mmCIF file with all atom_site columns, C-alpha atoms in Angstrom:
data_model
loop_
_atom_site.group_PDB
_atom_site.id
_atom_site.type_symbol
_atom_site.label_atom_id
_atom_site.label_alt_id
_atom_site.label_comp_id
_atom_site.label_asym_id
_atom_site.label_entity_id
_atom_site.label_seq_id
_atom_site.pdbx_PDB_ins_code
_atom_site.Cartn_x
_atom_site.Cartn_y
_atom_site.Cartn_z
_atom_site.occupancy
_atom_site.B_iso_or_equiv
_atom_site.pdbx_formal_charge
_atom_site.auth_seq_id
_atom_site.auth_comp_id
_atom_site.auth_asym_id
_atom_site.auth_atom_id
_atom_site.pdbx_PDB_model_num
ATOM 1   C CA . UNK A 1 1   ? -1.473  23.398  4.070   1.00 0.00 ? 1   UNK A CA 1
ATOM 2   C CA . UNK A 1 2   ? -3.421  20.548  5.303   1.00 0.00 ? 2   UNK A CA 1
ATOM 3   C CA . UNK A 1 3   ? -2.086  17.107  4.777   1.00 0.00 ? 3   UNK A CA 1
ATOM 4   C CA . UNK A 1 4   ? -4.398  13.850  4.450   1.00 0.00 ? 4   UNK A CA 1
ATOM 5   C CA . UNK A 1 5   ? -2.331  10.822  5.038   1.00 0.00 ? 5   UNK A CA 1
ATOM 6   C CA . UNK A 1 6   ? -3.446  6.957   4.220   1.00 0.00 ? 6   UNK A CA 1
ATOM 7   C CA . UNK A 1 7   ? -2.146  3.832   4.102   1.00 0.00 ? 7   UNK A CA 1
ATOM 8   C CA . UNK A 1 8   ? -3.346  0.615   1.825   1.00 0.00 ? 8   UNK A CA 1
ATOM 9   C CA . UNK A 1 9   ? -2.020  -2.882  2.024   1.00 0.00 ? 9   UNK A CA 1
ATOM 10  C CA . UNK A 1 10  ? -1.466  -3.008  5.617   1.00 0.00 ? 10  UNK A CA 1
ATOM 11  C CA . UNK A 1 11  ? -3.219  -6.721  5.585   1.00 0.00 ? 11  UNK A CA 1
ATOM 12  C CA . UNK A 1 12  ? -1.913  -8.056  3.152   1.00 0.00 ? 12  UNK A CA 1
ATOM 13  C CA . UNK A 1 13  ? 0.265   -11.056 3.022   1.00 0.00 ? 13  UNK A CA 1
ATOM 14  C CA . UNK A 1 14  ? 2.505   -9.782  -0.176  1.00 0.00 ? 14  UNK A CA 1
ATOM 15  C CA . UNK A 1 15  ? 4.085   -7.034  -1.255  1.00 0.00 ? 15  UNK A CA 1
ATOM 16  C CA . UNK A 1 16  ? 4.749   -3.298  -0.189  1.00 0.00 ? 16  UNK A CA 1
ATOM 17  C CA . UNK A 1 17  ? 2.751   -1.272  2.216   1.00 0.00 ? 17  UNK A CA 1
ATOM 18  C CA . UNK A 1 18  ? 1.189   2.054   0.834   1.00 0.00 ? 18  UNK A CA 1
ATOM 19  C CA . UNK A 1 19  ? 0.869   5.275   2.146   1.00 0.00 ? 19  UNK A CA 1
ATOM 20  C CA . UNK A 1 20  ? -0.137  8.665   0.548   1.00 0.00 ? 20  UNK A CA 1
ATOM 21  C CA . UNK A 1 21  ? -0.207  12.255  1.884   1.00 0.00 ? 21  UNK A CA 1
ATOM 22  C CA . UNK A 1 22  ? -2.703  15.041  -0.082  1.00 0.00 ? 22  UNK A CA 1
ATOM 23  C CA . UNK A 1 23  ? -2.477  18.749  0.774   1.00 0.00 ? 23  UNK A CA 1
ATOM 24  C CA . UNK A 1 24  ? -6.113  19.867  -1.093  1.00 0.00 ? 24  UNK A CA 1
ATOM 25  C CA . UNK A 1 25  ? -7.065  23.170  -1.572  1.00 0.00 ? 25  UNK A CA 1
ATOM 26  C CA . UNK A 1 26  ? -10.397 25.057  0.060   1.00 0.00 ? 26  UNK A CA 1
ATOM 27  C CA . UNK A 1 27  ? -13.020 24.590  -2.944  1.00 0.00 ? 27  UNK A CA 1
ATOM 28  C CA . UNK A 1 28  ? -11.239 21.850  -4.466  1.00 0.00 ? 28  UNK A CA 1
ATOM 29  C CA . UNK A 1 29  ? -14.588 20.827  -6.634  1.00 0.00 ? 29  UNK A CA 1
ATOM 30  C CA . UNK A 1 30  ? -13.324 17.210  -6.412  1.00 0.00 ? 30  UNK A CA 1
ATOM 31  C CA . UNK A 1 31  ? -16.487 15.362  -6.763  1.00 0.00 ? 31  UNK A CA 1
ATOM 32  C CA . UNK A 1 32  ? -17.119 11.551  -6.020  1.00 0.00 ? 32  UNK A CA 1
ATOM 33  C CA . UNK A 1 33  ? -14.436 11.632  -3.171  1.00 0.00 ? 33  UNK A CA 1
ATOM 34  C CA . UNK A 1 34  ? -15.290 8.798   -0.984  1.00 0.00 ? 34  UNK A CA 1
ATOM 35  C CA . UNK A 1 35  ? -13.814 5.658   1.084   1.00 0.00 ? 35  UNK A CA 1
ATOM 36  C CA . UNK A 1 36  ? -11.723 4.322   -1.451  1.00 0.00 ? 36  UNK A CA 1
ATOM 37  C CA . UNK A 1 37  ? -13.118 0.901   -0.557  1.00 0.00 ? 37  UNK A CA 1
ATOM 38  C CA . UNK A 1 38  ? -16.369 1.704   -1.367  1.00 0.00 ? 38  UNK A CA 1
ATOM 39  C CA . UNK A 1 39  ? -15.288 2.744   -4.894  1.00 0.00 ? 39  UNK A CA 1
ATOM 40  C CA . UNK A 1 40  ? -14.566 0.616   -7.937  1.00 0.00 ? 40  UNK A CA 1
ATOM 41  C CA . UNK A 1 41  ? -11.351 -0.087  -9.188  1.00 0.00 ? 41  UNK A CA 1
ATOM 42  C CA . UNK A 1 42  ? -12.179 1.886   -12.548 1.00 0.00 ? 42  UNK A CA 1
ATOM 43  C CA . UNK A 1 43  ? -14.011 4.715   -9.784  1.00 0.00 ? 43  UNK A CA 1
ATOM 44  C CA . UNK A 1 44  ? -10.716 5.208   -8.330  1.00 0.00 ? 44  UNK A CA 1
ATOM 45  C CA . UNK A 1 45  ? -8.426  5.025   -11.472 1.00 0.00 ? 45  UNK A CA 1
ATOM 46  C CA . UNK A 1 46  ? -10.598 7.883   -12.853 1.00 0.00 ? 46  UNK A CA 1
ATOM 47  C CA . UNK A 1 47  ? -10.415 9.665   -10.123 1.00 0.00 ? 47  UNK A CA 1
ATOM 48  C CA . UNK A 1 48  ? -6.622  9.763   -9.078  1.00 0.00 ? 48  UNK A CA 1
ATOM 49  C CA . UNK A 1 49  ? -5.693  12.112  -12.225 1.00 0.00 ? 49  UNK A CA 1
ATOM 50  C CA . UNK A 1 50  ? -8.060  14.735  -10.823 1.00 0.00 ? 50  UNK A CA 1
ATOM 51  C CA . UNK A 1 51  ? -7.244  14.614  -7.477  1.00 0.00 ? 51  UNK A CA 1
ATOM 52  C CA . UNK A 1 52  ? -3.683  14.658  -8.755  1.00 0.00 ? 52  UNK A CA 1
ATOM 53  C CA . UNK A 1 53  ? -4.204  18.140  -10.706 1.00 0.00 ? 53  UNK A CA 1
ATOM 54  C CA . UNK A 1 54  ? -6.684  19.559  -8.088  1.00 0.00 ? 54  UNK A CA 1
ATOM 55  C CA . UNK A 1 55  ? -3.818  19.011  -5.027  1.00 0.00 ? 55  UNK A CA 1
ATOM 56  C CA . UNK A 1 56  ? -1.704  21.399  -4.199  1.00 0.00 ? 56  UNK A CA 1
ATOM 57  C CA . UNK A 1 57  ? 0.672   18.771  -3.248  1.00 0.00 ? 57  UNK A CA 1
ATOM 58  C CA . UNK A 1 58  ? 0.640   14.849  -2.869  1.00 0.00 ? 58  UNK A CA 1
ATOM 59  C CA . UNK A 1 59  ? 3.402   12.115  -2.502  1.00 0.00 ? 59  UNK A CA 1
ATOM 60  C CA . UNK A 1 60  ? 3.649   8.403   -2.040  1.00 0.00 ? 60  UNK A CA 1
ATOM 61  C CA . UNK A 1 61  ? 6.068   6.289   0.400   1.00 0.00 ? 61  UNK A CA 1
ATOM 62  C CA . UNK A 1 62  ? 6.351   3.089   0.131   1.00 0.00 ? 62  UNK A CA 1
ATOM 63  C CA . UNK A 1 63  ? 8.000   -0.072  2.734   1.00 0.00 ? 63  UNK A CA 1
ATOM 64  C CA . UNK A 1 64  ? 8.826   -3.175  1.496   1.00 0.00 ? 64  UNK A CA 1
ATOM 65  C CA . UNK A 1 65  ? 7.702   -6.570  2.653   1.00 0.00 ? 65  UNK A CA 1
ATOM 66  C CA . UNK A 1 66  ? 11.693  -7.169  3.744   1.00 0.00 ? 66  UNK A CA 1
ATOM 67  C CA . UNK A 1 67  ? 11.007  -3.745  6.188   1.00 0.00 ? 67  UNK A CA 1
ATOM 68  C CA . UNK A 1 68  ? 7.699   -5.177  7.272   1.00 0.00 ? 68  UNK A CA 1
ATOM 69  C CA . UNK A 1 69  ? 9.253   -8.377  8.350   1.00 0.00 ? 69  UNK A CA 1
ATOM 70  C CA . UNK A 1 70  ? 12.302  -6.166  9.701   1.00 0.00 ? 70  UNK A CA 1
ATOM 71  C CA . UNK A 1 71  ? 10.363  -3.600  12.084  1.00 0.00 ? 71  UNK A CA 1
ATOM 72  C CA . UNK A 1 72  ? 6.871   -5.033  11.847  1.00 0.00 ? 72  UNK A CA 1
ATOM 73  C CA . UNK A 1 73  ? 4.085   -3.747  10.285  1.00 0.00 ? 73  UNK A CA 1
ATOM 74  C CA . UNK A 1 74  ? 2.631   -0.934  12.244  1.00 0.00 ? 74  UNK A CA 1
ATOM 75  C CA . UNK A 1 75  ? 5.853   0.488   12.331  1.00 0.00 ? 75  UNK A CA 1
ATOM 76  C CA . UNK A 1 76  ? 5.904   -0.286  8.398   1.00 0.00 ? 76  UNK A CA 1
ATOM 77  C CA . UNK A 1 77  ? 3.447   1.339   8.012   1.00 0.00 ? 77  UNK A CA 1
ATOM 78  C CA . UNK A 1 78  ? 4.471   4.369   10.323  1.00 0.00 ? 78  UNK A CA 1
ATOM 79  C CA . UNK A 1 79  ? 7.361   4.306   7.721   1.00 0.00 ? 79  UNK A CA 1
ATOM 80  C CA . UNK A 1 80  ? 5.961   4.463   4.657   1.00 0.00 ? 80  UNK A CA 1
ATOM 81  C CA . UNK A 1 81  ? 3.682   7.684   6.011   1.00 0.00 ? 81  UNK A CA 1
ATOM 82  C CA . UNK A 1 82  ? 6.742   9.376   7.177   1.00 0.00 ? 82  UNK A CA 1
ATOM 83  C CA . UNK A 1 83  ? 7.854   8.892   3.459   1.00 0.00 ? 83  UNK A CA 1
ATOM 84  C CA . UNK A 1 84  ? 5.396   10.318  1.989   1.00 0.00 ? 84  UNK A CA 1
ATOM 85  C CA . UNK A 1 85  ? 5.210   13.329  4.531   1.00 0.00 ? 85  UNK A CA 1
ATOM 86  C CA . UNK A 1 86  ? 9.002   13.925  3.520   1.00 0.00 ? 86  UNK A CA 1
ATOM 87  C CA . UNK A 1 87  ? 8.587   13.415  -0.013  1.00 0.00 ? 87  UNK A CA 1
ATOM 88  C CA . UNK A 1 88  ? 6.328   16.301  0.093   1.00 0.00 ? 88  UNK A CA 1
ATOM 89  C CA . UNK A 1 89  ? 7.578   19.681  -1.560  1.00 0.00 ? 89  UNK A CA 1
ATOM 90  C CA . UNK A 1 90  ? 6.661   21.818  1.276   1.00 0.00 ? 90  UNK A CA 1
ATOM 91  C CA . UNK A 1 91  ? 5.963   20.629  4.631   1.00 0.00 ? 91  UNK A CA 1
ATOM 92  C CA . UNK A 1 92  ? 2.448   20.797  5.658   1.00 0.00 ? 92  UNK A CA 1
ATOM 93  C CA . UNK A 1 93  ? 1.151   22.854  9.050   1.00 0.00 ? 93  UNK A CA 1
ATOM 94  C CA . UNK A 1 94  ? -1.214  19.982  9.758   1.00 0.00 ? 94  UNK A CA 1
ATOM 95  C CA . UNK A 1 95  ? -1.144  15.813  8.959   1.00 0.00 ? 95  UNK A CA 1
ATOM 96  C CA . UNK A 1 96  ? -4.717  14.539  9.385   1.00 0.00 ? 96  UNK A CA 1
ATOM 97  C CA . UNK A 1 97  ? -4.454  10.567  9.748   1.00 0.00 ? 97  UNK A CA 1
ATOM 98  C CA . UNK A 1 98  ? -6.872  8.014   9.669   1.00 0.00 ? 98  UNK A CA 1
ATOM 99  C CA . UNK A 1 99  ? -7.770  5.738   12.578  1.00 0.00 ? 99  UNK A CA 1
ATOM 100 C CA . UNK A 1 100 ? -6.171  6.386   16.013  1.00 0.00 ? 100 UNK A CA 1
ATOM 101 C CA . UNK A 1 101 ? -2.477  5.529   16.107  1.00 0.00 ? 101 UNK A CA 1
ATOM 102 C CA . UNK A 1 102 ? 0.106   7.878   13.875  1.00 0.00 ? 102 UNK A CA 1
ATOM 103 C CA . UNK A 1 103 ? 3.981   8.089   13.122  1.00 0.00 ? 103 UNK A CA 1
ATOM 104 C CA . UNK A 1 104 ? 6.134   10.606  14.899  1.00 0.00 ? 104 UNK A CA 1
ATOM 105 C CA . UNK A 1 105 ? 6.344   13.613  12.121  1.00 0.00 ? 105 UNK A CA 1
ATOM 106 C CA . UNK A 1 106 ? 7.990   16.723  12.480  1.00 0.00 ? 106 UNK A CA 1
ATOM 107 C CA . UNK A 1 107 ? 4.387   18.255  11.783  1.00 0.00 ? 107 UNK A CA 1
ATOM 108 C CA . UNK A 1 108 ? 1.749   18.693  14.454  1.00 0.00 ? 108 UNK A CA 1
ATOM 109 C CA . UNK A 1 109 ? -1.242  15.668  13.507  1.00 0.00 ? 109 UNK A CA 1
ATOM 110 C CA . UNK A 1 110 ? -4.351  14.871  14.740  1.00 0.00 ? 110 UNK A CA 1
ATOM 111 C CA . UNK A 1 111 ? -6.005  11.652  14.337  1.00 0.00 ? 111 UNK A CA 1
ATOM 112 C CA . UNK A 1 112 ? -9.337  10.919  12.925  1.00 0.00 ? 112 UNK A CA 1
ATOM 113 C CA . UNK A 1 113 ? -11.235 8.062   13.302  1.00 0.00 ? 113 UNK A CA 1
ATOM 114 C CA . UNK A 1 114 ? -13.096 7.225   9.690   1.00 0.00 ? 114 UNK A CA 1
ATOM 115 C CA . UNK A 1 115 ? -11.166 9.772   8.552   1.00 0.00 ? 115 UNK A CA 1
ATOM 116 C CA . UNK A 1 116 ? -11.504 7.777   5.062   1.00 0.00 ? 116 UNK A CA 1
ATOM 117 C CA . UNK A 1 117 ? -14.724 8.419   5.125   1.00 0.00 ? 117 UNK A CA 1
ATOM 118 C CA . UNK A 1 118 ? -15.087 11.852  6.840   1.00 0.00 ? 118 UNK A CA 1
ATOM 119 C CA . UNK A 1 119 ? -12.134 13.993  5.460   1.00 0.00 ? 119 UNK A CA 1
ATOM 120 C CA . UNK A 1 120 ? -11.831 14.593  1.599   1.00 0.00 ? 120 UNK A CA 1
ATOM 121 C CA . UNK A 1 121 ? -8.041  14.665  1.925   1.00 0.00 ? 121 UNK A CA 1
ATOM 122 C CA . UNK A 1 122 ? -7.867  11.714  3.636   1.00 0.00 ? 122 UNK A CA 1
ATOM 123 C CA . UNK A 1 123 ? -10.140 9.584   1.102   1.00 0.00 ? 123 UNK A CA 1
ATOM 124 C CA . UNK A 1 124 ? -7.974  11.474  -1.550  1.00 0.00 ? 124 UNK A CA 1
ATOM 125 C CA . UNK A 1 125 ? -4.803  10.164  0.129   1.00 0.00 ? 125 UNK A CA 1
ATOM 126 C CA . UNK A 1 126 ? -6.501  6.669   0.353   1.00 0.00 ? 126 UNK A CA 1
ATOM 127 C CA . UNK A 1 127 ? -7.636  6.406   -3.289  1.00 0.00 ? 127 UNK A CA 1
ATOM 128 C CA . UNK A 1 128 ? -3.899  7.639   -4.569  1.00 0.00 ? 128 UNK A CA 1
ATOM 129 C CA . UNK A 1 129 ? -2.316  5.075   -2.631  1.00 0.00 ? 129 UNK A CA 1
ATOM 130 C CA . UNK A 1 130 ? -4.690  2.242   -3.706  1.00 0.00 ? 130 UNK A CA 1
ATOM 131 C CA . UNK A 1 131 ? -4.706  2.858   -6.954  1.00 0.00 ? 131 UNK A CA 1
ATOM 132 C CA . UNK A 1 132 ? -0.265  2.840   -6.890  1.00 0.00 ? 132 UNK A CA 1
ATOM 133 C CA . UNK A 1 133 ? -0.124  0.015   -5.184  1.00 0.00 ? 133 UNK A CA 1
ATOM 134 C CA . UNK A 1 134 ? -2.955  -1.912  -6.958  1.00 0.00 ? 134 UNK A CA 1
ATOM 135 C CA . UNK A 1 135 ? -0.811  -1.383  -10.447 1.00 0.00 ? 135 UNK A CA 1
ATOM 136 C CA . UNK A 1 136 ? 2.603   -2.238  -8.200  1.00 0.00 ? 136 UNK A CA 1
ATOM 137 C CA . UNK A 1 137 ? 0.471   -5.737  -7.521  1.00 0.00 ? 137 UNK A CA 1
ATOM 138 C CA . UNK A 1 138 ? -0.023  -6.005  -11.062 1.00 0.00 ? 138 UNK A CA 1
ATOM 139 C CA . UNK A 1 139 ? 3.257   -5.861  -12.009 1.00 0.00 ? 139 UNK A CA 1
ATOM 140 C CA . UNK A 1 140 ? 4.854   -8.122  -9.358  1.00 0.00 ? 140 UNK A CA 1
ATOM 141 C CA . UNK A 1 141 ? 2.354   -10.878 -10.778 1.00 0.00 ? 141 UNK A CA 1
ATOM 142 C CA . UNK A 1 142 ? 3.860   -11.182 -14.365 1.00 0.00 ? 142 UNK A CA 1
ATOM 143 C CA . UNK A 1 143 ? 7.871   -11.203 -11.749 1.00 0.00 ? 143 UNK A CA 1
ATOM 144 C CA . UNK A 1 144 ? 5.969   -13.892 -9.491  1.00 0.00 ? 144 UNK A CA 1
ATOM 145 C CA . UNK A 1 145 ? 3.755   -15.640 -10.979 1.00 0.00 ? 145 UNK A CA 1
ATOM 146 C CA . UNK A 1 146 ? 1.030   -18.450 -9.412  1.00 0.00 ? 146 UNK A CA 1
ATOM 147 C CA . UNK A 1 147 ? -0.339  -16.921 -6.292  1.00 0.00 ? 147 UNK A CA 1
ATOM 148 C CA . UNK A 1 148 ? -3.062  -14.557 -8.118  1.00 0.00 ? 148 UNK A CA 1
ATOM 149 C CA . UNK A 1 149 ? -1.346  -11.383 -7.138  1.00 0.00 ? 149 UNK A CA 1
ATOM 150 C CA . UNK A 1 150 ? -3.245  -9.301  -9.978  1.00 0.00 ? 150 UNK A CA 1
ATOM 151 C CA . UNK A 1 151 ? -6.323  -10.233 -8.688  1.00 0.00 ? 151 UNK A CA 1
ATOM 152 C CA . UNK A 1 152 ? -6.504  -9.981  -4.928  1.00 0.00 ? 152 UNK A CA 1
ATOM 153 C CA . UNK A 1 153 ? -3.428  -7.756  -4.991  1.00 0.00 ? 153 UNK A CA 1
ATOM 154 C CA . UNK A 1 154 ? -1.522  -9.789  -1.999  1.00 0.00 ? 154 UNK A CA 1
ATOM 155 C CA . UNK A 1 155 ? -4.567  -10.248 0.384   1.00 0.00 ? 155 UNK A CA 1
ATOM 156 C CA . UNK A 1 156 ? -4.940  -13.867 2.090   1.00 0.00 ? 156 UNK A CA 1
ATOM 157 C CA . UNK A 1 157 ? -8.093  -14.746 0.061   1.00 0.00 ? 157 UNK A CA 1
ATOM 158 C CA . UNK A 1 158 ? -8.466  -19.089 -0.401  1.00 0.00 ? 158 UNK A CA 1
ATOM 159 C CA . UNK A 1 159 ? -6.598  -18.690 -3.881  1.00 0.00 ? 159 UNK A CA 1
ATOM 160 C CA . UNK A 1 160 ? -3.829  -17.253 -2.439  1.00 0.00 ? 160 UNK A CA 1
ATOM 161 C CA . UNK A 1 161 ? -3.547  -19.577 0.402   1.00 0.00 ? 161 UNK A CA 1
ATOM 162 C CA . UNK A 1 162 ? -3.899  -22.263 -1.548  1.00 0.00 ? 162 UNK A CA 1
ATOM 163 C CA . UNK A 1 163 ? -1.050  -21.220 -3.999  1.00 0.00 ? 163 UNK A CA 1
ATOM 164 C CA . UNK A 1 164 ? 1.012   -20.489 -0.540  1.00 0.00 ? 164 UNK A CA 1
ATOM 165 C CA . UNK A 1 165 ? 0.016   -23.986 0.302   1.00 0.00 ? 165 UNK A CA 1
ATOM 166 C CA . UNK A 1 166 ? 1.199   -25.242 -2.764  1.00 0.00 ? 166 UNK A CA 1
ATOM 167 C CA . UNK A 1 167 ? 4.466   -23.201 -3.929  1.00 0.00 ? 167 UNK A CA 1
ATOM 168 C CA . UNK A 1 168 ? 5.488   -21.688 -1.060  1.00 0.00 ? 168 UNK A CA 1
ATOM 169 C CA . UNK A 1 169 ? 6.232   -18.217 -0.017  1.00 0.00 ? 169 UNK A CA 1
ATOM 170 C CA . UNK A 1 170 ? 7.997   -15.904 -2.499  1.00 0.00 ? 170 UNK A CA 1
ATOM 171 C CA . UNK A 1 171 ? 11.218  -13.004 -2.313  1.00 0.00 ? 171 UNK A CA 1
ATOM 172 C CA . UNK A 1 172 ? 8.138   -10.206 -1.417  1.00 0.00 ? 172 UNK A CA 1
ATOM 173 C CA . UNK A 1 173 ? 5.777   -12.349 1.006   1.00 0.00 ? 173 UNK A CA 1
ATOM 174 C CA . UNK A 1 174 ? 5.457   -10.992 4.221   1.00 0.00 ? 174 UNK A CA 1
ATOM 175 C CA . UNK A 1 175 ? 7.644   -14.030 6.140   1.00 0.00 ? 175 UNK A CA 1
ATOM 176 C CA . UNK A 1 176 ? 6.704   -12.376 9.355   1.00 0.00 ? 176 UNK A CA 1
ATOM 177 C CA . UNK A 1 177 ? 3.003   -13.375 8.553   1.00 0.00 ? 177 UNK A CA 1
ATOM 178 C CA . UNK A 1 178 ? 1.480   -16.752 10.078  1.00 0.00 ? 178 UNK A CA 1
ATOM 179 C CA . UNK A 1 179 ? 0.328   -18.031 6.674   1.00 0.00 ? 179 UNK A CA 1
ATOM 180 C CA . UNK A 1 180 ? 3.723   -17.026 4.748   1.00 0.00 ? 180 UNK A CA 1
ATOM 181 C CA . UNK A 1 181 ? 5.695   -18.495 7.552   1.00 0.00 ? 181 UNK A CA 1
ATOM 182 C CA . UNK A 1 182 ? 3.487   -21.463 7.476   1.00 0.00 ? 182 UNK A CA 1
ATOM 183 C CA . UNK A 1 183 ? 4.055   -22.353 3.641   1.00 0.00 ? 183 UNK A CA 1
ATOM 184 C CA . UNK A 1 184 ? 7.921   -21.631 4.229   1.00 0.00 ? 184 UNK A CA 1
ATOM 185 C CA . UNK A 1 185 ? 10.123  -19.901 1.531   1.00 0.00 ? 185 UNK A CA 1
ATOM 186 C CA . UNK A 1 186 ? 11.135  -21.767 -1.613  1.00 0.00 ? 186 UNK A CA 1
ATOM 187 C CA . UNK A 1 187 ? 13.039  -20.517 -4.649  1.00 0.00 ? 187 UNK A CA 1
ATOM 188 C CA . UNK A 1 188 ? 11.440  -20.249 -7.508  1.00 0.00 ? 188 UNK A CA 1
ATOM 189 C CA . UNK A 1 189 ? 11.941  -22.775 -10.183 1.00 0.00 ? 189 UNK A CA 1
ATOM 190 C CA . UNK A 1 190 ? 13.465  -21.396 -12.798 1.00 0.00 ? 190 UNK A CA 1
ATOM 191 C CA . UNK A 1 191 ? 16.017  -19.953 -10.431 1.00 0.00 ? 191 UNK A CA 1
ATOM 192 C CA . UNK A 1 192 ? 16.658  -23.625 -9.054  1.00 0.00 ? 192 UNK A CA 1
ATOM 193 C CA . UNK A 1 193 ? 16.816  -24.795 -12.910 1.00 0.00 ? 193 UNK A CA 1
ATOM 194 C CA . UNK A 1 194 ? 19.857  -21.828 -13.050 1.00 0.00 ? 194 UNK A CA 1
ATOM 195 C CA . UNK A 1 195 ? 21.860  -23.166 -10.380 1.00 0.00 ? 195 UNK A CA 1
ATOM 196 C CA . UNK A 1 196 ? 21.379  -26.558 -11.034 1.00 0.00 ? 196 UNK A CA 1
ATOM 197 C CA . UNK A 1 197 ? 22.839  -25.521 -14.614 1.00 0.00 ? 197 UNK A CA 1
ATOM 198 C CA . UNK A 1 198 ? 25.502  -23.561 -13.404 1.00 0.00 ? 198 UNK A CA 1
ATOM 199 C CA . UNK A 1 199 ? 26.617  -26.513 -10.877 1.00 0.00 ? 199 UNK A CA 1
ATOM 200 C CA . UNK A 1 200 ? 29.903  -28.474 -12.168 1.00 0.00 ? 200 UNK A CA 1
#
């Protein structure tokens, strides 16, 4: 019962950060496990079913861009792995985490540096939370539309600056972000059309 644990999004200027915990078997036969960024999107959307029925376990935990402004977001992030840890069925005997700084868990851990590209639970863990988070990008584009979320899923590329530039930050932008706080926060339009409306 060893756990690989992963985060995704931690950059980003929008949106939720990601993190995913993967207790594999010994002889899982997963094949084409790898550094999630090094795989395609369709790569990893084929490959999150089969890590899904090859796992003995694996959960998802989530923190919002309001907790990220509210804690910061290493500890966001530290969040959103403890989530996923406790969202578990059974706990593991061992968390292996990427890089070399980790949440307190009530699990011993050990730290890995290039874990996501060294440990097949880990690039499991990786790949799950990428490809969640990548669809929970997709969706929040068609709720806040304009900044190109679909497409650079809330990273600060120049089309998403621009639109930042432009329309200002939105309800999930990370406010606590230089950019976001840069641009400022305005409502959206059609909610300023509603009040306007509903004004005597």
């Amino acid at each position: 019962m060893i756990a690989g644990i992963d985060e995704v999004g931690r950059g980003c200027l929008a949106g939720p950060v990601y993190a995913a915990a993967v207790v594999l078997p010994a002889g899982h036969g997963l094949i084409g496990l790898k550094d999630s960024k090094a795989l395609s999107a369709r790569q990893r959307e084929r490959l999150v079913p089969l890590i899904e029925a090859a796992a003995i376990d694996w959960a998802i935990g989530i923190a919002t861009a309001q907790e990220i402004d509210a804690i910061n977001i290493l500890q966001a992030t530290f969040l959103a792995m403890q989530r996923a840890v406790a969202a578990l069925k059974t706990p593991p005997e061992l968390c292996l985490i990427d890089g070399s700084q980790a949440p307190k868990l009530p699990v011993p851990i050990r730290m890995v540096i290039g874990g996501d590209r060294s440990e097949d639970a880990i690039m499991a863990a990786a790949i799950i939370a990428k490809v969640a988070r990548d669809a929970e990008m997709d969706r929040l584009d068609a709720q806040f539309p304009g900044y190109g979320l679909a497409r650079h899923k809330g990273y600060g590329t120049p089309v998403h600056l621009k639109a930042l530039r432009e329309q200002g930050a939105s309800a999930i932008h990370r406010m606590s972000f230089a950019p976001c706080a840069a641009a400022g926060f305005q409502l959206p339009v059609a909610s300023c059309q509603r009040s306007e409306a509903q004004s005597p």
